[in-house]
Coordinates of C-alpha atoms and ligand atoms in Angstrom, one line a residue:
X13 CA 0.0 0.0 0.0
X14 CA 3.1 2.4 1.0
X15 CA 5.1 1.6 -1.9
X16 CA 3.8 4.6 -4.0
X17 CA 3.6 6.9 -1.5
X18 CA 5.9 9.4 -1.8
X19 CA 9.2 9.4 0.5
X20 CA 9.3 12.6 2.4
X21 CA 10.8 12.3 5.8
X22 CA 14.6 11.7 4.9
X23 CA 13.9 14.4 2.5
X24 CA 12.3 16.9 5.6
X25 CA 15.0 15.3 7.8
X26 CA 17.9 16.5 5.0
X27 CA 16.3 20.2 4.6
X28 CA 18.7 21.1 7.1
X29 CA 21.9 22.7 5.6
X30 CA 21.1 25.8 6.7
X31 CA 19.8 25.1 10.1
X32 CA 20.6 27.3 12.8
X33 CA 20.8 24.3 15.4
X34 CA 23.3 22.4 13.2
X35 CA 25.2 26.0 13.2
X36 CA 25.1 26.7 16.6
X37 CA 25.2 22.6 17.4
X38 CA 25.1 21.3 21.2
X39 CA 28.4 19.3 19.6
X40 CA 30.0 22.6 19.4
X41 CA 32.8 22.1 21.3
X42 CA 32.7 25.6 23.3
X43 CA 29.6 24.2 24.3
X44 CA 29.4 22.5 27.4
X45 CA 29.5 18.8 27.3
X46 CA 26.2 16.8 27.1
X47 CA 25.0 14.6 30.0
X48 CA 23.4 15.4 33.8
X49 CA 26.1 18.0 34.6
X50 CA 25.7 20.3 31.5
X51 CA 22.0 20.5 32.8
X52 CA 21.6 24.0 35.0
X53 CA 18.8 24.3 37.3
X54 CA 19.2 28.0 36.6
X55 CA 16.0 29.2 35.6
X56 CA 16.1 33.0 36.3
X57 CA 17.6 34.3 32.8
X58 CA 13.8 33.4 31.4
X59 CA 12.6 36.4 30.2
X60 CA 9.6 37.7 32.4
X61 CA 6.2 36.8 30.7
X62 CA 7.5 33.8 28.8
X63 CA 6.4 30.4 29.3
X64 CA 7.7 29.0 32.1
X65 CA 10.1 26.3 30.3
X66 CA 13.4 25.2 29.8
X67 CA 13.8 26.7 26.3
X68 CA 16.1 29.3 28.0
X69 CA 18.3 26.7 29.3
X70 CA 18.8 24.8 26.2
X71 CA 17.8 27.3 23.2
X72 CA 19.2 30.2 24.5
X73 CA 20.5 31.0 21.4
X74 CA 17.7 30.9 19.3
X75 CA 16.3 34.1 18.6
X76 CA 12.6 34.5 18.7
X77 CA 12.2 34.3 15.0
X78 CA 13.4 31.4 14.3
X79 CA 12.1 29.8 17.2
X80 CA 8.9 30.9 16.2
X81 CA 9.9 29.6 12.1
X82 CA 8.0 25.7 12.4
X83 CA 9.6 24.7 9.4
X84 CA 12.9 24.9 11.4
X85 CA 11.4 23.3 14.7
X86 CA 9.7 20.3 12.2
X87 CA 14.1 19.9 10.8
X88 CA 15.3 20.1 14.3
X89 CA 13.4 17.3 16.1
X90 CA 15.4 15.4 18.3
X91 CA 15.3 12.0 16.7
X92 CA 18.3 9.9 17.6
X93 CA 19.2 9.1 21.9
X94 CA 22.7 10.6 21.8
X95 CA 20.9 14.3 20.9
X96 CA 18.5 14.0 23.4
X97 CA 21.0 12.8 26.6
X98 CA 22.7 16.4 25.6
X99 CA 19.2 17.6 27.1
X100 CA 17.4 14.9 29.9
X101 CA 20.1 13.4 32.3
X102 CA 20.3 9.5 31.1
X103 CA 22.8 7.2 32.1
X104 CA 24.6 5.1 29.7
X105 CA 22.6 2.3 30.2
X106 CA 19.7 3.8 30.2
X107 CA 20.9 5.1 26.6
X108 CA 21.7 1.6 25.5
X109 CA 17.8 0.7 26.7
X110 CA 16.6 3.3 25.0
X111 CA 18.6 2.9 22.0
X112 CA 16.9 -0.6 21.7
X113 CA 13.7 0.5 22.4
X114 CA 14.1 3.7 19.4
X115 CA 15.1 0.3 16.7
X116 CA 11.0 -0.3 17.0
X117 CA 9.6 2.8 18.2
X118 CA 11.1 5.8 17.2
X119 CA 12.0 8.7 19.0
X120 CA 10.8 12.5 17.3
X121 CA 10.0 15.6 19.7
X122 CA 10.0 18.7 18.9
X123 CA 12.8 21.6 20.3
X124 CA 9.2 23.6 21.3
X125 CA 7.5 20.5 23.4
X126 CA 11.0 19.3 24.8
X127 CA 11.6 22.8 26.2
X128 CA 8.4 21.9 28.2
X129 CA 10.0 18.9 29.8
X130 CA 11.3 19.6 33.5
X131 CA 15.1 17.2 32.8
X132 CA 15.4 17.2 36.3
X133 CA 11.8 14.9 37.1
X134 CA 12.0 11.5 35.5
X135 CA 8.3 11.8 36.4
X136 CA 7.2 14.5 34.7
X137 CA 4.0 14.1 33.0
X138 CA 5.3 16.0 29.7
X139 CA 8.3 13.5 29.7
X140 CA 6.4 10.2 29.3
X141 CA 4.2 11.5 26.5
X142 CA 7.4 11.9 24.4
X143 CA 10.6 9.9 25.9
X144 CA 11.1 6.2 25.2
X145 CA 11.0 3.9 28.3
X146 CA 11.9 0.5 28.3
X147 CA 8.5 -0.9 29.7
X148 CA 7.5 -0.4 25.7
X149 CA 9.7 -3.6 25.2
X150 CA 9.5 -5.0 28.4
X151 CA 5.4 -5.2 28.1
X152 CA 5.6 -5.5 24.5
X153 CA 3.5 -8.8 24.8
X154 CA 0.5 -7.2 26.0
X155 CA -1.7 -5.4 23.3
X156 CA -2.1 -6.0 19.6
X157 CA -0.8 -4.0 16.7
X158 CA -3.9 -2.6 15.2
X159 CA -6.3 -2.9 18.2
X160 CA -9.6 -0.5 16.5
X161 CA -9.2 -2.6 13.4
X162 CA -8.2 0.0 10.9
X163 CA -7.3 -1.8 7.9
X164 CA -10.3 -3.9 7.9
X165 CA -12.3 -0.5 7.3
X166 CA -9.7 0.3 4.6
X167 CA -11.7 0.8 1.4
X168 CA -9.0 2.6 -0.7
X169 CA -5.6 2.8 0.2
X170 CA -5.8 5.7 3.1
X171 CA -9.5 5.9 3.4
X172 CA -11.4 4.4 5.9
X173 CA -14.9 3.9 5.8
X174 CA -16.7 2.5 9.3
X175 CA -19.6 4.4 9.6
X176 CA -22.1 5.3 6.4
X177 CA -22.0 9.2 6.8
X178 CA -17.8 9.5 7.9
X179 CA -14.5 9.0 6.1
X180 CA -11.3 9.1 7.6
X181 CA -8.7 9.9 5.4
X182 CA -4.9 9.2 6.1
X183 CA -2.8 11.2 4.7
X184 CA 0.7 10.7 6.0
X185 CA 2.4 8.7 8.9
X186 CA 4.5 11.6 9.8
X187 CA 4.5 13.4 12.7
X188 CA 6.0 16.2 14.2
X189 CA 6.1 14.7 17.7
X190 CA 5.8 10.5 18.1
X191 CA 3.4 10.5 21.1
X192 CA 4.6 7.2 23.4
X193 CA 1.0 5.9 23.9
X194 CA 0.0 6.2 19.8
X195 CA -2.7 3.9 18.6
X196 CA -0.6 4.0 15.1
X197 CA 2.3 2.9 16.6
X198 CA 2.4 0.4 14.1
X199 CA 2.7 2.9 11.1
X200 CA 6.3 4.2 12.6
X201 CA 8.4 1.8 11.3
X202 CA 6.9 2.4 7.3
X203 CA 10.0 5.2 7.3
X204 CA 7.8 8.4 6.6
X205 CA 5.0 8.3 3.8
X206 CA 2.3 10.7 2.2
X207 CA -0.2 9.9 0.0
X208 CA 0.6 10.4 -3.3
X209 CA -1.5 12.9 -5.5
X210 CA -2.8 9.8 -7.4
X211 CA -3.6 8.1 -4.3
X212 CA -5.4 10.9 -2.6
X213 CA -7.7 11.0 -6.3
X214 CA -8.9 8.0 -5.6
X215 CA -9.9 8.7 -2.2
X216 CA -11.6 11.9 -3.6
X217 CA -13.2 9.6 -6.4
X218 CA -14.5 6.8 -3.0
X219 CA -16.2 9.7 -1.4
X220 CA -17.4 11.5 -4.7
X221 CA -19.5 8.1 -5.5
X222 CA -21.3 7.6 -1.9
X223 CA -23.3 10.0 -1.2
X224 CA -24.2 8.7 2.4
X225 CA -20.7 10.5 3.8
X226 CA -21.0 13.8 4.8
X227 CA -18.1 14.4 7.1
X228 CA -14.6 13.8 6.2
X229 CA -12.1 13.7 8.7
X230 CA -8.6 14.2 7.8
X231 CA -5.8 12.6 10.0
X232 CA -2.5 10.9 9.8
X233 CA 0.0 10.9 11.2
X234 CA -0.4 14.4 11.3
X235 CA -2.1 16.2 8.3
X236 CA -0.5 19.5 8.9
X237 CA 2.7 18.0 8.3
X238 CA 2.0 18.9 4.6
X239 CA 2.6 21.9 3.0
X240 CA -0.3 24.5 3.4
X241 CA -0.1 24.3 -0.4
X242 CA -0.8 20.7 -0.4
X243 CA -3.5 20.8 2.2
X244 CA -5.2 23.7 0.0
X245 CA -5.5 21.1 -3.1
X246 CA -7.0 18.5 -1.0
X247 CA -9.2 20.4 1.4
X248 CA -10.2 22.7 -1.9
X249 CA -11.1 18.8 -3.7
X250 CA -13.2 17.6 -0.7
X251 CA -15.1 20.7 -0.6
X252 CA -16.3 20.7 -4.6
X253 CA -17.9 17.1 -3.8
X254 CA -21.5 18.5 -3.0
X255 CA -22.9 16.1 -0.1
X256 CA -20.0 16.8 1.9
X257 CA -20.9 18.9 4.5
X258 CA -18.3 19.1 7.7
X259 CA -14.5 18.4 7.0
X260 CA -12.9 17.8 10.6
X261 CA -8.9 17.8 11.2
X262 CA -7.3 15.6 13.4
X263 CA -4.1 17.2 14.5
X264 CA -1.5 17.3 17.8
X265 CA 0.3 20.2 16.1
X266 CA -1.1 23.0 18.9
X267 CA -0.1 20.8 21.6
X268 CA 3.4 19.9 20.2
X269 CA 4.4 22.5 17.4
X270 CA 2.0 25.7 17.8
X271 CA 3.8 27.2 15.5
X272 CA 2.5 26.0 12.4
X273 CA -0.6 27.3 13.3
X274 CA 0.0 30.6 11.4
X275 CA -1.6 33.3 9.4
X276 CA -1.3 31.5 6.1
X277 CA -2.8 28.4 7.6
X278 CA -5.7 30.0 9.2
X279 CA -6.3 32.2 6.3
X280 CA -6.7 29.2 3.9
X281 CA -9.0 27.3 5.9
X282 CA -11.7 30.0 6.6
X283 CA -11.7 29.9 3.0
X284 CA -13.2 26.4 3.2
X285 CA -15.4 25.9 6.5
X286 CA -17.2 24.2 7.8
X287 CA -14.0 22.9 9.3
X288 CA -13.5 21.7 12.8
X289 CA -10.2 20.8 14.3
X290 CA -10.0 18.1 16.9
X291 CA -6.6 18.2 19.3
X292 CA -4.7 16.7 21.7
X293 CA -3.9 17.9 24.8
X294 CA -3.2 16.0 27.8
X295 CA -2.0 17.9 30.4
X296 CA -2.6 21.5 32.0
X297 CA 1.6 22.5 31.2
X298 CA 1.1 21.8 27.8
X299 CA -1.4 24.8 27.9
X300 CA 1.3 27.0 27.0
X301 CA 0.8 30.9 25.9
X302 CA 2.0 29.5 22.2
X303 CA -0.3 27.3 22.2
X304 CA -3.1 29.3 24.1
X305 CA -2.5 32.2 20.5
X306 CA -2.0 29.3 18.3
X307 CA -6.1 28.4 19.1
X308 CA -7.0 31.8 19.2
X309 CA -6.0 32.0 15.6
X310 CA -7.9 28.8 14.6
X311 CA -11.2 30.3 16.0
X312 CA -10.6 33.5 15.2
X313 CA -11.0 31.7 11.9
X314 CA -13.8 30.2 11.9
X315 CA -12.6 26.9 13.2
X316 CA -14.3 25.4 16.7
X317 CA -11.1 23.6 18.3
X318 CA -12.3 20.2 20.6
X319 CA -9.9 18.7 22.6
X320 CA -9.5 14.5 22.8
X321 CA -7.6 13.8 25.5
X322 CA -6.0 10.1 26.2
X323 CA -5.9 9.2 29.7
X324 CA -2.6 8.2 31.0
X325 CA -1.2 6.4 33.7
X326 CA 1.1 9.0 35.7
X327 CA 0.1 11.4 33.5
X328 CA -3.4 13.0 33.7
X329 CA -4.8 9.9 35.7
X330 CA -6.2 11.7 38.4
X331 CA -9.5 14.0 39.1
X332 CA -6.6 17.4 40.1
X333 CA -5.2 16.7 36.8
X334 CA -8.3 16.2 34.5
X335 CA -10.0 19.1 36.2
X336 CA -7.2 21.4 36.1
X337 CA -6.7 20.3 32.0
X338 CA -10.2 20.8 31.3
X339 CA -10.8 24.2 32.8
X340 CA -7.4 25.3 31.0
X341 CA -8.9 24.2 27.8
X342 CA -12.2 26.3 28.6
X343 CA -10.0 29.6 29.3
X344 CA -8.6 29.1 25.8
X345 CA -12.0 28.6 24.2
X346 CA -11.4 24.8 23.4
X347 CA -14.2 22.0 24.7
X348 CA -13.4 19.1 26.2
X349 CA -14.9 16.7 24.0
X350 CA -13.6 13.3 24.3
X351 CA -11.1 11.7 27.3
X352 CA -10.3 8.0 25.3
X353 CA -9.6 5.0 27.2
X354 CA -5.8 4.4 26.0
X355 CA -6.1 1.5 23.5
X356 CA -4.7 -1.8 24.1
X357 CA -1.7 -0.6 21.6
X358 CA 2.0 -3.2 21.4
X359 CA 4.4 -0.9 23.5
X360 CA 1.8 1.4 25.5
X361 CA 0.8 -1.3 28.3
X362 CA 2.8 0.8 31.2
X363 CA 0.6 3.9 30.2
X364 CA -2.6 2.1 30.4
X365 CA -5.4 2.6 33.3
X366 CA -8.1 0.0 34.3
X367 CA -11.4 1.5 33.1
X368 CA -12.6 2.1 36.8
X369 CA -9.9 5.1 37.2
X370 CA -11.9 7.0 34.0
X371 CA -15.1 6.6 35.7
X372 CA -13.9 8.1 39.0
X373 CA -12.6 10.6 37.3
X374 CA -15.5 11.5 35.2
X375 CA -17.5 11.1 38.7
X376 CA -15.3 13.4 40.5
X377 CA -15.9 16.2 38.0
X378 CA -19.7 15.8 37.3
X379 CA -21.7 18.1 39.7
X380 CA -18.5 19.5 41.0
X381 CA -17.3 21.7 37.9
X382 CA -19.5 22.6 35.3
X383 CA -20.6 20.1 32.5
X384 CA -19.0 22.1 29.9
X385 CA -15.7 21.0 31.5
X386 CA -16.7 17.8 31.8
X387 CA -15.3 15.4 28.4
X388 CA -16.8 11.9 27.4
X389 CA -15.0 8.8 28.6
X390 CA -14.9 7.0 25.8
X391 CA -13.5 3.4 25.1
X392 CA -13.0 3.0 21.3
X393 CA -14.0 -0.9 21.0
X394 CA -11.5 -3.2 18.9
X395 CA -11.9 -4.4 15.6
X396 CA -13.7 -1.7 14.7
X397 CA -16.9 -1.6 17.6
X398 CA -16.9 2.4 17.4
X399 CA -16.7 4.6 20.6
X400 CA -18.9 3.0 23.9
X401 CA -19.0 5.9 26.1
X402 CA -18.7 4.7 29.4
X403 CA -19.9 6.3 32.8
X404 CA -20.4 6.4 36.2
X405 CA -23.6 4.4 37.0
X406 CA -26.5 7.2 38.8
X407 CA -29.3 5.4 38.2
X408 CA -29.7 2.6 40.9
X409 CA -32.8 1.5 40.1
X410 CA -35.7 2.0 37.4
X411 CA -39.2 0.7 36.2
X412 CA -41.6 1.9 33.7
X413 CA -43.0 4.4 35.5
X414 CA -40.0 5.7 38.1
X415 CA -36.0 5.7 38.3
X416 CA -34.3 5.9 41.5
X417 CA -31.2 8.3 41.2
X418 CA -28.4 9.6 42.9
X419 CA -26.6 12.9 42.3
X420 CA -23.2 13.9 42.8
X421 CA -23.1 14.5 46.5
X422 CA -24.3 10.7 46.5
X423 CA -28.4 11.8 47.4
X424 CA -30.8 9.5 46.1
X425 CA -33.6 11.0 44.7
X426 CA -37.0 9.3 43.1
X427 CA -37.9 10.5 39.5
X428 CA -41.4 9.9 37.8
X429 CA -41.3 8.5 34.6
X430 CA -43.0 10.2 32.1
X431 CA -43.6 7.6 29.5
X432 CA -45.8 6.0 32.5
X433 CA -49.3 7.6 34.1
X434 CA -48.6 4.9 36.9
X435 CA -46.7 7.3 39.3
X436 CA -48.8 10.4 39.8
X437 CA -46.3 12.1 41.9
X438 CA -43.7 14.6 41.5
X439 CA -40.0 14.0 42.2
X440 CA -39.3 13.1 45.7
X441 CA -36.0 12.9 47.9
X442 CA -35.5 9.6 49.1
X443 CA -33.7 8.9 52.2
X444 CA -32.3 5.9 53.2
X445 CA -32.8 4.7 56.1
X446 CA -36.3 6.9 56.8
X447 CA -39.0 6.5 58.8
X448 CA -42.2 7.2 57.1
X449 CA -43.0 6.1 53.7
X450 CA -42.4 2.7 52.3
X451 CA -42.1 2.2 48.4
X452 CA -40.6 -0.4 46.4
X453 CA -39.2 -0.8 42.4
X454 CA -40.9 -4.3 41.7
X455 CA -38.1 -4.9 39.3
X456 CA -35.5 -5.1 42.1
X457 CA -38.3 -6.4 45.1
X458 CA -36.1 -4.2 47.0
X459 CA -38.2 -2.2 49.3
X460 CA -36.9 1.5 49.6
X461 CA -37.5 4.0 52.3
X462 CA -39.0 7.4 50.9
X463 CA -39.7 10.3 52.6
X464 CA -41.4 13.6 50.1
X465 CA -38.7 16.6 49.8
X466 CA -39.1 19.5 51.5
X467 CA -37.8 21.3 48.5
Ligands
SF4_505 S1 0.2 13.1 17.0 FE1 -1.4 11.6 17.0 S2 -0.9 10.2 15.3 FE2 1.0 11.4 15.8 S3 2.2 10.2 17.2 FE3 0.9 11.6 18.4 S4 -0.9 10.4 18.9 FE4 0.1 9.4 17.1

């Protein structure tokens, strides 16, 4: 299916004569040597105002504009172990693990999302989205390869059809940032593929001839890896097919690469809306002022940003941290739309939760923040079952004509049924134990103690 595509990432990986890094390389022998001691703690030289990161301590020398430039961030991704000990302490064998680990999964970060890594906390919840560890060999076992069934769906190379009135087209493997927990970890090892134009025609020409689909979502990899150009022709295509009415983007670049969120991207896609863009943040640091502006200028656009998050083991897997993510999102005008269960992926086992820690979570915010901050746990189902939202349980009981529920201080309250005329009453507050009324749910045959409200 690849073998057409068209080779890009040595090519993006080779743009790099002139880049400023290579010039001004941590190799540089006036620089100081690489390892845990060339690592300062030093944090005061960070300009007032800026985020609060560790681009100061590392990319000092890179002025603002080309910090700011994404095409240089996208050649300067730290791909290899060697280039990323010069930043986070790692002892040698820790280097040969990773090393190992990087011949099956890849490393790729960006200089942006790295400078958001504290070096000094092998904990840090920014770290273990983007750093090999060894438990990706070491529970390598456990998962499968392609757990939501993807190439089943596959109808034309790149397109995949599961539901009647949705596409997804994939447009590239490449990314600018490999994300540990991935469910297309599988794709990494392909070497760095787009579609080719013919290839993306016959997508166009799949979706042209079934009328049914109405939403297209574009994804990858990540689909603003390509050239604004390139997106243009495709996005442009898409939008002359007439029952077509949404085009969603799937993309992690405002999380890991902000930057290429700029004029001449936003200015394009207004052209073409309805778009929405669905992104990918995780944690509350990664809520930077870059990336804060980089949203701005996608609605200021026309284009509603949702967030999917992925709920991580030592990473966001706590109500402090999902609360504190989702109400960042809300100040910068993104919803919370999704929090995934992470899929049972090859080499994301030691990131994985058990179920029962989503629903807490999701129970923990319900009630206690408000439900625009609250997202939809959501276990994608293998081999292609489609989302299953999953939540806490609040109704403990229920018959035709009444439900027994409880609310999120854990009150239990009776609720009449409207689809029956058995249960004349209005809601009532149910106490348990009480002392005057008795009532019972014949489905259950579990008497229950009800006393009216005095609300
Ligand atoms: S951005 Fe998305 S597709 Fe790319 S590595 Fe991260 S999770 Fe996977």
């Amino acid at each position: 299916m690849k073998t057409s595509s068209v080779r890009l990432k040595s090519q993006l990986m080779h743009e790099s004569e002139e880049c400023y890094l290579e010039n001004h390389s941590n190799n540089d022998p006036e620089e100081e040597p690489p390892g845990k001691h060339s690592i300062s703690t030093d944090l005061e030289e960070e300009p007032p105002g800026k985020t609060a990161t560790t681009r100061y301590r590392f990319f000092r020398d890179i002025p603002d504009n080309i910090w700011d430039d994404w095409k240089w961030q996208f050649r300067n991704r730290i791909t290899n172990i060697e280039r990323l000990a010069q930043f986070i302490p790692l002892s040698a064998e820790e280097q040969a693990q990773l090393k190992l680990v990087t011949m099956r999964y890849p490393l790729s970060v960006t200089p942006y999302y790295l400078s958001l890594i504290n070096p000094d906390d092998p904990d840090d919840p920014i770290r273990k989205q983007a750093i090999p560890s060894a438990l990706e060999m070491t529970m390598s076992s456990m998962g499968v390869e392609d757990p939501l069934g993807e190439k089943t769906d596959t109808v034309v190379p790149g397109l995949v059809h599961r539901y009647p009135d949705r596409v997804l087209m994939v447009l590239t493997d490449i990314c600018p940032m490999l994300c540990r927990h991935c469910t297309r970890k599988r794709e990494w090892r392909n070497g760095g593929w787009v579609q080719s134009p013919a290839e993306v025609e016959t997508m166009l020409n799949y979706i042209g001839q079934h009328e049914a689909i109405r939403d297209v979502i574009i994804s990858g990899g990540d689909p603003l890896t390509l050239s604004t150009h390139r997106l243009e022709d495709i996005i442009s295509r898409i939008r002359e097919i007439r029952h077509i009415e949404i085009i969603r983007i799937g993309t992690r670049f405002p999380v890991v690469l902000p930057q290429r969120i700029d004029k001449e991207l936003c200015t394009m896609l207004a052209n073409y809306g309805p778009i929405w863009l669905n992104t990918h943040f995780n944690h509350i640091r990664e809520i930077t002022p870059e990336a804060a502006e980089a949203c701005d200028r996608l609605l200021r656009s026309g284009v509603p940003v949702n967030n999917q998050s992925v709920l991580l083991r030592g990473i966001n897997d706590s109500i402090k941290a999902q609360t504190e993510l989702c109400h960042g999102l809300l100040k910068i005008k993104v919803r919370p739309y999704y929090l995934f269960q992470c899929d049972e992926v090859q080499g994301t086992e030691h990131l994985r939760t058990p179920v029962e820690a989503g629903i807490k979570i999701i129970e923990g915010m319900r009630g206690h923040t408000s439900g625009l901050a609250v997202p939809t746990f959501v276990i994608d189902l293998p081999q292609g079952g489609g989302k299953v939202p999953v939540q806490p349980n609040y109704i403990l009981a229920q018959t035709e004509s009444e439900l027994l529920l409880r609310n999120y201080e854990g009150r239990i309250f009776r609720y009449r049924n409207p689809t029956s005329s058995a249960c004349p009453e209005s809601p009532a507050e149910v106490l348990c134990p009480a002392d005057s009324t008795t009532a019972s749910l014949p489905q259950n045959q579990v008497p229950i103690q009800v006393r009216r409200s005095s609300k």
